Amino acid sequence: MRTLLILCSAACLFAQTSTIRIVSGRRYPRLIVRNALIIEGNGTPASGPKDIVIENGRITDIVALDPVALSRGTARRPAGDIAIDAKGKYVMPGLINAHAHIQDERGGIPQPVDYELKIWMACGITTVRDVGSDTQKTLQLRKQSAEDEIVAPRIFVYPMFNRNPVPRNAEEGRARVREFKAMGVDGIKILGIYRDVMEAMEDEAHKNGLRVAHHAGVEETNAWDDIKFGTTSIEHWYGIPDAAIESGRQNFPATYNYNDETDRFRYAGHLWREANHDLLMKVFDGMVEAHVAWDPTLDIYEASRDLTRAQNQPWFRDYLHPTLAKYFEPNPANHGSYFIGWTSTDEAFWKENYRIEMAALRDFEKRGGLIGAGDDAGFIYQMYGFGLIRELELHQEAGFQPLIVLEHATVNNAKILGQEGRLGRVRTGYLADLLVVDGNPLENLKVLYPTGVDDIRDGKMIHSGGVEWTIKDGIPYYAPGLMADVKEIVAKARAASK
Ligand SMILES: [Zn+2]
């Protein structure tokens, strides 16, 4: 088994489909995905079998197969250099992760960037919106990914606005936007910003065609400012209920210190219950009218409602890098590692917090709001890739049916990126970013986890699931092979750290 994995982890990875072997990571002039049952990504029901033709990184044709002709062997099938047989599998758009951080270190300890990029791809993530990392390095990765030099999702770069030196006033805010524009970024991420600076920087961003993602914390601004100034997406959620508190301020204990992360996360668990429902609906209507989307990152708070679950996820065994493991340990020096003295009372508050937020998400969408999906992994026990799939499960728990959940992570995220004309759908003319999944994600979103699922078929227990092929930019990558590489990276790092 071990030898096999090492063999398979080499760059020249083979997988048997029909009679010709497909090489993982190679571009073919004309690749056909045959017999696909397609989930388009726009919320419409699955449909197939169909043959998908991929040329030059684009979907150039989708041919519906006539079942009668198929059974007689007279069906007209498109020809190609090579084919992936997706019979019995589901084909869907590559997932877009709207809240990602490209990380090559955790807590100052190096972590190979390959580790993260490969897990993302193996989890079916073909696009990420990076909302804060080392900007120059990430711009370089964006280029390498665009040129298919590395195994990586497409990258959209939204650097942190409040880097050193932090813009202190409107003029400095505008200057920072122009500086980012000159660097060639795709958008800007804001966090902990004063209202006058936010107004000026958003105005300048709009003039320069840059989108704005707002980590809307409990700060001077709240969702009303996002509505007024034209934020593209609210990240997380705090600024939303905060805008719907009747008295205008959450009822903090007198000793509360926002800089103390235990305080901050503990009382964040009290925030949703303080929002007034009628005011909240007004906030939602304002967001809908101003086209402010909401990317709730539900997964990243899960440790707050169930610490034991978060600390014992099964994929940690083979795939948790020791650098990340170290970073997750409770330590006041690391962002999000605040679980010292976390109590059952805190968890009970957070469970209620989730219930209110999930109902709010349903209200928001019902009123016309745009919901995206992102995982914010690399913090608080959330691993890259796995975190986004967990996010999808939580959207289902919130009450959205799987077709809508997948729409959140494909079509809706493409809209947030302003890429809805080319990304996020299995549709002719769109970029060929798609997944061949071993199982039906509409029945069970867990089939997307690379670790798969246990099932009973014909009275026998089997292990199945996982993305089989992640096709990005028309290039097929064999996902289990990528995870074998990840396993090796982790095993080596663990051996070296002993
Ligand atoms: Zn984040």
Short mmCIF file of C-alpha atoms and ligand atoms in Angstrom, two decimals:
data_model
loop_
_atom_site.label_atom_id
_atom_site.label_comp_id
_atom_site.label_asym_id
_atom_site.label_seq_id
_atom_site.Cartn_x
_atom_site.Cartn_y
_atom_site.Cartn_z
CA MET A 1 0.00 0.00 0.00
CA ARG A 2 2.77 2.34 0.96
CA THR A 3 4.79 1.64 -2.19
CA LEU A 4 1.70 2.16 -4.26
CA LEU A 5 1.06 5.54 -2.68
CA ILE A 6 4.61 6.68 -3.29
CA LEU A 7 4.38 5.59 -6.91
CA CYS A 8 1.08 7.34 -7.31
CA SER A 9 2.29 10.51 -5.73
CA ALA A 10 4.78 11.17 -8.50
CA ALA A 11 3.88 13.92 -10.94
CA CYS A 12 3.21 11.39 -13.69
CA LEU A 13 0.11 9.97 -12.16
CA PHE A 14 -2.05 7.58 -14.05
CA ALA A 15 -5.63 6.58 -13.64
CA GLN A 16 -7.40 3.97 -15.66
CA THR A 17 -10.41 5.20 -17.60
CA SER A 18 -11.74 3.05 -20.40
CA THR A 19 -8.69 1.94 -22.36
CA ILE A 20 -6.50 5.03 -22.42
CA ARG A 21 -4.64 6.29 -19.42
CA ILE A 22 -5.05 9.91 -18.51
CA VAL A 23 -2.05 11.68 -17.10
CA SER A 24 -2.89 13.86 -14.16
CA GLY A 25 -1.89 17.47 -14.72
CA ARG A 26 -1.52 17.22 -18.51
CA ARG A 27 -3.40 19.45 -20.93
CA TYR A 28 -5.12 17.61 -23.79
CA PRO A 29 -6.21 19.45 -26.95
CA ARG A 30 -9.68 17.93 -26.72
CA LEU A 31 -10.78 16.22 -23.53
CA ILE A 32 -14.21 14.61 -23.26
CA VAL A 33 -15.99 13.88 -20.00
CA ARG A 34 -18.44 11.13 -20.99
CA ASN A 35 -21.76 10.00 -19.51
CA ALA A 36 -21.86 12.87 -17.05
CA LEU A 37 -24.80 13.50 -14.79
CA ILE A 38 -24.41 17.25 -14.52
CA ILE A 39 -25.19 19.65 -11.70
CA GLU A 40 -24.88 22.95 -13.54
CA GLY A 41 -24.38 25.16 -10.49
CA ASN A 42 -27.29 27.54 -11.08
CA GLY A 43 -29.69 25.65 -8.82
CA THR A 44 -31.39 23.68 -11.61
CA PRO A 45 -31.79 19.90 -11.13
CA ALA A 46 -29.12 17.42 -12.16
CA SER A 47 -29.40 16.25 -15.75
CA GLY A 48 -27.70 13.64 -17.94
CA PRO A 49 -26.13 11.57 -19.30
CA LYS A 50 -24.21 14.13 -21.31
CA ASP A 51 -20.79 14.33 -22.93
CA ILE A 52 -18.79 17.46 -22.12
CA VAL A 53 -16.21 18.66 -24.62
CA ILE A 54 -13.25 20.63 -23.27
CA GLU A 55 -10.83 22.50 -25.51
CA ASN A 56 -8.27 25.20 -24.66
CA GLY A 57 -9.47 25.41 -21.09
CA ARG A 58 -13.09 26.00 -22.04
CA ILE A 59 -16.25 23.96 -22.23
CA THR A 60 -16.91 24.06 -25.96
CA ASP A 61 -19.88 21.70 -26.14
CA ILE A 62 -22.27 19.73 -23.95
CA VAL A 63 -24.04 16.96 -25.83
CA ALA A 64 -27.16 15.37 -24.32
CA LEU A 65 -27.19 11.64 -25.04
CA ASP A 66 -30.32 9.98 -26.34
CA PRO A 67 -30.87 6.95 -24.09
CA VAL A 68 -32.47 4.86 -26.85
CA ALA A 69 -29.65 5.50 -29.31
CA LEU A 70 -27.16 4.88 -26.50
CA SER A 71 -28.65 1.47 -25.74
CA ARG A 72 -28.53 0.57 -29.45
CA GLY A 73 -24.99 1.82 -29.73
CA THR A 74 -25.97 4.34 -32.40
CA ALA A 75 -25.65 7.51 -30.33
CA ARG A 76 -23.65 10.31 -31.92
CA ARG A 77 -20.80 11.00 -29.54
CA PRO A 78 -18.29 13.80 -29.81
CA ALA A 79 -14.76 12.61 -30.57
CA GLY A 80 -11.74 13.63 -28.53
CA ASP A 81 -8.10 12.85 -27.79
CA ILE A 82 -8.94 11.34 -24.49
CA ALA A 83 -11.95 10.73 -22.29
CA ILE A 84 -12.85 10.53 -18.64
CA ASP A 85 -15.74 8.15 -18.15
CA ALA A 86 -18.06 9.73 -15.58
CA LYS A 87 -20.63 6.96 -15.72
CA GLY A 88 -22.34 6.63 -12.34
CA LYS A 89 -20.65 9.83 -11.18
CA TYR A 90 -21.73 13.42 -10.83
CA VAL A 91 -20.11 16.33 -12.61
CA MET A 92 -20.40 19.78 -11.12
CA PRO A 93 -18.60 23.12 -11.32
CA GLY A 94 -15.36 23.49 -9.40
CA LEU A 95 -16.01 24.99 -6.00
CA ILE A 96 -15.08 28.60 -5.36
CA ASN A 97 -13.77 29.43 -1.90
CA ALA A 98 -14.76 33.04 -1.29
CA HIS A 99 -12.80 33.43 1.94
CA ALA A 100 -9.33 31.93 1.73
CA HIS A 101 -5.89 32.79 3.05
CA ILE A 102 -2.80 31.54 1.29
CA GLN A 103 -0.42 30.63 4.07
CA ASP A 104 3.21 29.55 3.91
CA GLU A 105 3.69 29.80 7.65
CA ARG A 106 1.66 29.50 10.83
CA GLY A 107 2.76 31.39 13.91
CA GLY A 108 6.07 32.16 12.22
CA ILE A 109 6.85 28.48 11.48
CA PRO A 110 7.14 27.62 7.77
CA GLN A 111 4.52 25.45 6.11
CA PRO A 112 4.88 24.48 2.43
CA VAL A 113 2.34 26.36 0.31
CA ASP A 114 1.94 23.22 -1.84
CA TYR A 115 0.29 21.54 1.10
CA GLU A 116 -2.59 23.98 1.11
CA LEU A 117 -2.88 24.34 -2.67
CA LYS A 118 -3.05 20.57 -3.22
CA ILE A 119 -5.66 19.99 -0.52
CA TRP A 120 -7.79 22.71 -2.05
CA MET A 121 -7.60 21.12 -5.48
CA ALA A 122 -8.30 17.65 -4.08
CA CYS A 123 -11.36 19.03 -2.29
CA GLY A 124 -12.64 20.34 -5.61
CA ILE A 125 -11.76 23.99 -5.06
CA THR A 126 -10.72 25.45 -8.40
CA THR A 127 -10.91 29.12 -7.43
CA VAL A 128 -10.05 30.98 -4.26
CA ARG A 129 -10.54 34.57 -3.25
CA ASP A 130 -7.53 35.31 -1.08
CA VAL A 131 -8.59 37.89 1.51
CA GLY A 132 -5.28 38.59 3.18
CA SER A 133 -1.85 37.01 2.85
CA ASP A 134 1.61 38.03 1.71
CA THR A 135 0.41 40.07 -1.28
CA GLN A 136 3.54 39.91 -3.45
CA LYS A 137 3.91 36.16 -3.02
CA THR A 138 0.20 35.63 -3.70
CA LEU A 139 0.32 37.76 -6.84
CA GLN A 140 3.18 35.55 -8.02
CA LEU A 141 1.15 32.40 -7.27
CA ARG A 142 -1.83 33.90 -9.09
CA LYS A 143 0.35 34.25 -12.20
CA GLN A 144 1.80 30.74 -11.89
CA SER A 145 -1.68 29.30 -11.44
CA ALA A 146 -3.05 31.24 -14.42
CA GLU A 147 -0.21 29.83 -16.55
CA ASP A 148 -0.80 26.31 -15.14
CA GLU A 149 2.77 26.12 -13.88
CA ILE A 150 1.64 24.91 -10.47
CA VAL A 151 -1.14 22.70 -9.12
CA ALA A 152 -3.37 25.40 -7.67
CA PRO A 153 -6.80 26.94 -7.90
CA ARG A 154 -7.32 30.22 -9.73
CA ILE A 155 -6.48 33.00 -7.31
CA PHE A 156 -8.16 36.36 -6.85
CA VAL A 157 -6.12 38.65 -4.65
CA TYR A 158 -7.81 40.93 -2.10
CA PRO A 159 -5.03 42.29 0.12
CA MET A 160 -5.59 43.62 3.62
CA PHE A 161 -6.16 47.36 3.47
CA ASN A 162 -4.88 48.06 6.98
CA ARG A 163 -1.31 46.99 6.44
CA ASN A 164 1.51 48.96 7.97
CA PRO A 165 1.40 51.87 7.90
CA VAL A 166 -2.34 51.87 8.55
CA PRO A 167 -4.06 54.65 6.55
CA ARG A 168 -5.03 57.27 9.14
CA ASN A 169 -7.43 59.42 7.15
CA ALA A 170 -9.43 59.65 3.94
CA GLU A 171 -6.51 60.84 1.80
CA GLU A 172 -4.21 58.07 2.98
CA GLY A 173 -7.06 55.65 2.41
CA ARG A 174 -7.41 56.74 -1.21
CA ALA A 175 -3.67 56.54 -1.69
CA ARG A 176 -3.62 52.96 -0.39
CA VAL A 177 -6.33 51.98 -2.87
CA ARG A 178 -4.35 53.46 -5.76
CA GLU A 179 -1.21 51.70 -4.55
CA PHE A 180 -3.08 48.37 -4.59
CA LYS A 181 -4.52 49.13 -8.01
CA ALA A 182 -1.01 49.69 -9.34
CA MET A 183 0.03 46.31 -7.93
CA GLY A 184 -2.69 44.66 -10.01
CA VAL A 185 -4.88 43.26 -7.25
CA ASP A 186 -8.46 42.11 -7.85
CA GLY A 187 -10.08 43.70 -4.82
CA ILE A 188 -9.46 44.84 -1.25
CA LYS A 189 -10.20 43.38 2.15
CA ILE A 190 -11.08 45.79 4.95
CA LEU A 191 -11.24 45.18 8.68
CA GLY A 192 -11.33 47.44 11.75
CA ILE A 193 -11.72 50.63 9.78
CA TYR A 194 -12.96 54.12 10.68
CA ARG A 195 -16.10 55.33 8.92
CA ASP A 196 -14.51 58.30 7.14
CA VAL A 197 -11.64 56.17 5.87
CA MET A 198 -14.07 53.47 4.75
CA GLU A 199 -16.20 55.98 2.84
CA ALA A 200 -13.21 57.41 1.03
CA MET A 201 -11.51 54.10 0.27
CA GLU A 202 -14.71 52.51 -1.05
CA ASP A 203 -15.32 55.52 -3.29
CA GLU A 204 -11.77 55.26 -4.61
CA ALA A 205 -12.11 51.47 -4.99
CA HIS A 206 -15.29 51.87 -7.08
CA LYS A 207 -13.53 54.42 -9.30
CA ASN A 208 -10.71 51.96 -9.82
CA GLY A 209 -12.93 48.95 -10.47
CA LEU A 210 -11.89 47.13 -7.29
CA ARG A 211 -14.30 45.10 -5.20
CA VAL A 212 -14.37 45.34 -1.43
CA ALA A 213 -14.72 42.49 1.07
CA HIS A 214 -15.44 43.67 4.59
CA HIS A 215 -14.62 41.57 7.64
CA ALA A 216 -17.44 43.36 9.44
CA GLY A 217 -16.35 43.18 13.05
CA VAL A 218 -17.87 44.98 16.00
CA GLU A 219 -16.35 48.35 15.20
CA GLU A 220 -17.27 51.93 14.33
CA THR A 221 -18.96 50.80 11.15
CA ASN A 222 -21.67 48.21 10.70
CA ALA A 223 -23.78 46.79 7.86
CA TRP A 224 -25.47 50.18 7.32
CA ASP A 225 -22.10 51.57 6.25
CA ASP A 226 -21.59 48.64 3.89
CA ILE A 227 -24.97 49.47 2.39
CA LYS A 228 -24.16 53.19 2.09
CA PHE A 229 -20.63 52.84 0.71
CA GLY A 230 -21.22 49.85 -1.59
CA THR A 231 -19.27 46.97 -0.06
CA THR A 232 -19.27 43.92 -2.33
CA SER A 233 -19.50 41.32 0.44
CA ILE A 234 -19.74 41.23 4.19
CA GLU A 235 -17.37 38.58 5.53
CA HIS A 236 -18.40 36.65 8.65
CA TRP A 237 -21.39 38.39 10.20
CA TYR A 238 -20.88 40.56 13.32
CA GLY A 239 -21.63 43.88 11.61
CA ILE A 240 -25.03 42.57 10.53
CA PRO A 241 -26.70 41.88 13.91
CA ASP A 242 -24.72 44.82 15.28
CA ALA A 243 -26.64 47.07 12.89
CA ALA A 244 -29.96 45.74 14.26
CA ILE A 245 -29.50 46.36 17.98
CA GLU A 246 -32.18 48.78 19.17
CA SER A 247 -29.99 50.59 21.69
CA GLY A 248 -27.18 50.82 19.13
CA ARG A 249 -24.64 48.92 21.22
CA GLN A 250 -24.31 45.33 22.39
CA ASN A 251 -24.71 44.79 26.12
CA PHE A 252 -21.09 44.00 27.02
CA PRO A 253 -19.91 43.33 30.58
CA ALA A 254 -18.03 46.32 32.01
CA THR A 255 -14.73 44.41 31.98
CA TYR A 256 -15.00 43.47 28.29
CA ASN A 257 -11.82 44.01 26.27
CA TYR A 258 -12.14 43.60 22.48
CA ASN A 259 -8.45 42.84 22.20
CA ASP A 260 -8.82 39.84 24.48
CA GLU A 261 -9.83 37.09 22.06
CA THR A 262 -11.55 35.02 24.72
CA ASP A 263 -13.75 38.04 25.54
CA ARG A 264 -14.28 38.77 21.88
CA PHE A 265 -15.33 35.26 20.86
CA ARG A 266 -17.28 34.61 24.04
CA TYR A 267 -19.49 37.69 23.69
CA ALA A 268 -19.77 37.29 19.93
CA GLY A 269 -21.80 34.26 21.01
CA HIS A 270 -24.30 36.65 22.62
CA LEU A 271 -24.63 39.00 19.67
CA TRP A 272 -27.33 37.46 17.48
CA ARG A 273 -29.84 37.25 20.33
CA GLU A 274 -29.51 41.00 20.88
CA ALA A 275 -30.55 41.87 17.33
CA ASN A 276 -34.12 43.08 16.85
CA HIS A 277 -35.84 41.01 14.17
CA ASP A 278 -37.69 43.90 12.50
CA LEU A 279 -34.55 46.02 12.36
CA LEU A 280 -32.64 43.03 11.00
CA MET A 281 -35.11 42.68 8.13
CA LYS A 282 -34.57 46.37 7.32
CA VAL A 283 -30.82 45.78 7.25
CA PHE A 284 -31.37 42.83 4.88
CA ASP A 285 -33.57 44.89 2.57
CA GLY A 286 -30.85 47.54 2.53
CA MET A 287 -28.21 44.95 1.68
CA VAL A 288 -30.35 43.49 -1.10
CA GLU A 289 -30.99 46.90 -2.64
CA ALA A 290 -27.32 47.90 -2.46
CA HIS A 291 -26.14 44.47 -3.70
CA VAL A 292 -24.12 43.71 -0.60
CA ALA A 293 -23.54 39.96 -0.51
CA TRP A 294 -22.98 37.89 2.64
CA ASP A 295 -20.24 35.31 3.04
CA PRO A 296 -20.97 33.95 6.54
CA THR A 297 -18.01 31.51 7.02
CA LEU A 298 -20.09 29.40 9.40
CA ASP A 299 -17.44 26.70 9.65
CA ILE A 300 -14.84 28.90 11.30
CA TYR A 301 -16.93 29.33 14.47
CA GLU A 302 -17.75 25.70 14.90
CA ALA A 303 -15.21 25.20 17.68
CA SER A 304 -17.14 27.79 19.64
CA ARG A 305 -20.25 25.65 19.69
CA ASP A 306 -18.57 22.23 19.87
CA LEU A 307 -14.90 22.32 20.80
CA THR A 308 -14.54 18.54 21.07
CA ARG A 309 -15.80 18.03 17.53
CA ALA A 310 -13.49 20.68 16.17
CA GLN A 311 -10.44 19.22 17.90
CA ASN A 312 -11.06 15.66 16.69
CA GLN A 313 -11.75 15.77 12.98
CA PRO A 314 -10.89 12.43 11.34
CA TRP A 315 -8.75 13.94 8.57
CA PHE A 316 -6.31 15.30 11.14
CA ARG A 317 -4.83 11.80 11.43
CA ASP A 318 -3.20 11.72 8.01
CA TYR A 319 -3.46 15.26 6.71
CA LEU A 320 -2.93 17.80 9.49
CA HIS A 321 0.47 19.42 9.02
CA PRO A 322 2.41 19.66 12.31
CA THR A 323 2.87 23.41 11.81
CA LEU A 324 -0.88 23.88 11.58
CA ALA A 325 -1.48 21.46 14.48
CA LYS A 326 0.82 23.56 16.65
CA TYR A 327 -0.95 26.73 15.58
CA PHE A 328 -4.36 25.33 16.51
CA GLU A 329 -3.34 24.66 20.11
CA PRO A 330 -4.84 27.15 22.55
CA ASN A 331 -2.38 30.02 22.71
CA PRO A 332 -3.25 33.68 23.28
CA ALA A 333 -0.46 34.68 20.87
CA ASN A 334 -2.19 33.11 17.83
CA HIS A 335 -5.32 34.57 16.24
CA GLY A 336 -8.30 32.31 16.84
CA SER A 337 -6.57 30.04 19.35
CA TYR A 338 -8.56 31.33 22.29
CA PHE A 339 -9.94 28.15 23.83
CA ILE A 340 -8.48 28.34 27.29
CA GLY A 341 -11.32 28.15 29.80
CA TRP A 342 -13.97 27.59 27.13
CA THR A 343 -17.09 26.33 28.92
CA SER A 344 -20.29 24.41 28.26
CA THR A 345 -22.03 27.74 28.90
CA ASP A 346 -20.07 29.33 26.07
CA GLU A 347 -21.03 26.45 23.80
CA ALA A 348 -24.71 26.74 24.74
CA PHE A 349 -24.67 30.45 23.88
CA TRP A 350 -23.00 29.70 20.56
CA LYS A 351 -25.48 26.96 19.68
CA GLU A 352 -28.28 29.48 20.10
CA ASN A 353 -26.21 32.06 18.18
CA TYR A 354 -25.99 29.63 15.25
CA ARG A 355 -29.72 28.90 15.33
CA ILE A 356 -30.56 32.60 15.06
CA GLU A 357 -27.94 33.22 12.39
CA MET A 358 -29.09 30.28 10.28
CA ALA A 359 -32.67 31.56 10.38
CA ALA A 360 -31.33 35.00 9.45
CA LEU A 361 -29.51 33.52 6.43
CA ARG A 362 -32.77 32.01 5.22
CA ASP A 363 -34.54 35.37 5.68
CA PHE A 364 -31.75 37.15 3.82
CA GLU A 365 -31.95 34.84 0.81
CA LYS A 366 -35.77 34.89 0.83
CA ARG A 367 -35.64 38.68 0.56
CA GLY A 368 -33.32 38.47 -2.44
CA GLY A 369 -29.92 38.45 -0.76
CA LEU A 370 -26.82 36.88 -2.30
CA ILE A 371 -25.12 34.31 -0.07
CA GLY A 372 -21.62 33.06 -0.81
CA ALA A 373 -19.47 30.38 0.78
CA GLY A 374 -15.96 30.57 2.17
CA ASP A 375 -14.06 28.76 4.88
CA ASP A 376 -11.38 31.06 6.38
CA ALA A 377 -9.31 27.90 6.96
CA GLY A 378 -5.94 27.87 8.65
CA PHE A 379 -7.48 29.14 11.88
CA ILE A 380 -9.56 27.61 14.68
CA TYR A 381 -9.20 23.91 13.76
CA GLN A 382 -10.38 24.36 10.20
CA MET A 383 -8.22 22.72 7.59
CA TYR A 384 -7.97 24.03 4.04
CA GLY A 385 -10.53 22.48 1.70
CA PHE A 386 -12.19 20.31 4.33
CA GLY A 387 -13.38 23.57 5.91
CA LEU A 388 -15.25 24.63 2.77
CA ILE A 389 -17.00 21.27 2.50
CA ARG A 390 -17.97 21.61 6.14
CA GLU A 391 -19.23 25.10 5.29
CA LEU A 392 -21.52 23.53 2.69
CA GLU A 393 -22.85 21.08 5.29
CA LEU A 394 -23.61 24.01 7.57
CA HIS A 395 -25.49 25.80 4.79
CA GLN A 396 -27.58 22.65 4.51
CA GLU A 397 -28.09 22.64 8.27
CA ALA A 398 -29.24 26.27 7.93
CA GLY A 399 -32.11 25.00 5.82
CA PHE A 400 -30.91 25.33 2.24
CA GLN A 401 -31.34 22.30 0.04
CA PRO A 402 -28.16 20.94 -1.57
CA LEU A 403 -28.85 22.39 -5.04
CA ILE A 404 -28.95 25.83 -3.43
CA VAL A 405 -25.98 25.06 -1.20
CA LEU A 406 -23.89 24.20 -4.26
CA GLU A 407 -25.15 27.35 -5.95
CA HIS A 408 -23.79 29.36 -3.00
CA ALA A 409 -20.32 27.92 -3.61
CA THR A 410 -20.34 28.20 -7.40
CA VAL A 411 -22.66 30.67 -9.16
CA ASN A 412 -23.09 32.99 -6.16
CA ASN A 413 -19.38 33.09 -5.40
CA ALA A 414 -18.70 33.80 -9.09
CA LYS A 415 -21.08 36.78 -8.80
CA ILE A 416 -19.24 38.03 -5.73
CA LEU A 417 -16.04 37.89 -7.77
CA GLY A 418 -17.70 39.57 -10.77
CA GLN A 419 -16.89 36.44 -12.81
CA GLU A 420 -20.42 35.10 -13.30
CA GLY A 421 -20.11 35.22 -17.09
CA ARG A 422 -17.22 32.75 -17.18
CA LEU A 423 -16.91 30.87 -13.89
CA GLY A 424 -19.04 28.71 -11.64
CA ARG A 425 -21.16 26.73 -14.10
CA VAL A 426 -20.99 23.65 -16.24
CA ARG A 427 -22.09 25.55 -19.32
CA THR A 428 -20.88 25.85 -22.89
CA GLY A 429 -18.50 28.78 -23.25
CA TYR A 430 -17.54 28.78 -19.57
CA LEU A 431 -14.06 28.06 -18.26
CA ALA A 432 -13.54 24.33 -17.85
CA ASP A 433 -13.35 24.17 -14.07
CA LEU A 434 -15.30 21.09 -13.08
CA LEU A 435 -15.35 18.10 -10.81
CA VAL A 436 -16.04 14.44 -11.38
CA VAL A 437 -17.42 13.26 -8.05
CA ASP A 438 -17.68 9.65 -6.91
CA GLY A 439 -21.17 9.92 -5.47
CA ASN A 440 -24.10 12.27 -5.42
CA PRO A 441 -23.42 15.48 -3.49
CA LEU A 442 -27.14 16.32 -3.66
CA GLU A 443 -27.78 13.26 -1.53
CA ASN A 444 -24.76 13.66 0.71
CA LEU A 445 -22.39 16.64 0.65
CA LYS A 446 -19.91 14.52 2.56
CA VAL A 447 -19.06 12.63 -0.65
CA LEU A 448 -16.95 15.70 -1.48
CA TYR A 449 -14.50 15.01 1.37
CA PRO A 450 -11.31 13.42 0.03
CA THR A 451 -11.52 10.94 2.90
CA GLY A 452 -14.78 9.64 1.40
CA VAL A 453 -17.78 7.99 3.02
CA ASP A 454 -18.81 4.50 4.07
CA ASP A 455 -21.84 3.11 2.32
CA ILE A 456 -23.73 -0.11 1.69
CA ARG A 457 -24.03 -1.22 -1.92
CA ASP A 458 -25.60 -4.55 -2.91
CA GLY A 459 -25.54 -5.62 0.71
CA LYS A 460 -21.81 -4.99 1.04
CA MET A 461 -20.08 -2.26 2.96
CA ILE A 462 -17.94 -0.13 0.68
CA HIS A 463 -15.82 2.96 1.03
CA SER A 464 -16.51 5.49 -1.71
CA GLY A 465 -16.78 9.18 -2.35
CA GLY A 466 -14.33 11.97 -2.88
CA VAL A 467 -13.69 14.07 -5.92
CA GLU A 468 -12.08 11.79 -8.49
CA TRP A 469 -10.99 14.41 -11.01
CA THR A 470 -10.60 18.11 -10.40
CA ILE A 471 -10.48 19.76 -13.79
CA LYS A 472 -9.12 23.27 -13.66
CA ASP A 473 -8.59 25.36 -16.76
CA GLY A 474 -9.34 22.21 -18.77
CA ILE A 475 -6.52 20.22 -17.13
CA PRO A 476 -7.53 17.07 -15.24
CA TYR A 477 -5.94 16.44 -11.85
CA TYR A 478 -6.40 13.09 -10.16
CA ALA A 479 -7.59 14.14 -6.69
CA PRO A 480 -6.63 10.98 -4.75
CA GLY A 481 -3.10 11.38 -6.13
CA LEU A 482 -2.96 14.96 -4.81
CA MET A 483 -4.05 13.72 -1.37
CA ALA A 484 -1.33 11.03 -1.50
CA ASP A 485 1.17 13.87 -2.06
CA VAL A 486 -0.33 15.76 0.90
CA LYS A 487 -0.02 12.69 3.08
CA GLU A 488 3.65 12.43 2.17
CA ILE A 489 4.25 16.12 2.92
CA VAL A 490 2.67 15.67 6.35
CA ALA A 491 4.47 12.40 7.11
CA LYS A 492 7.85 13.93 6.25
CA ALA A 493 7.17 17.07 8.28
CA ARG A 494 6.10 14.98 11.27
CA ALA A 495 9.22 12.81 11.02
CA ALA A 496 11.41 15.90 10.80
CA SER A 497 9.77 17.54 13.81
CA LYS A 498 10.34 14.51 16.04
ZN ZN B 1 -10.23 35.49 7.11
#
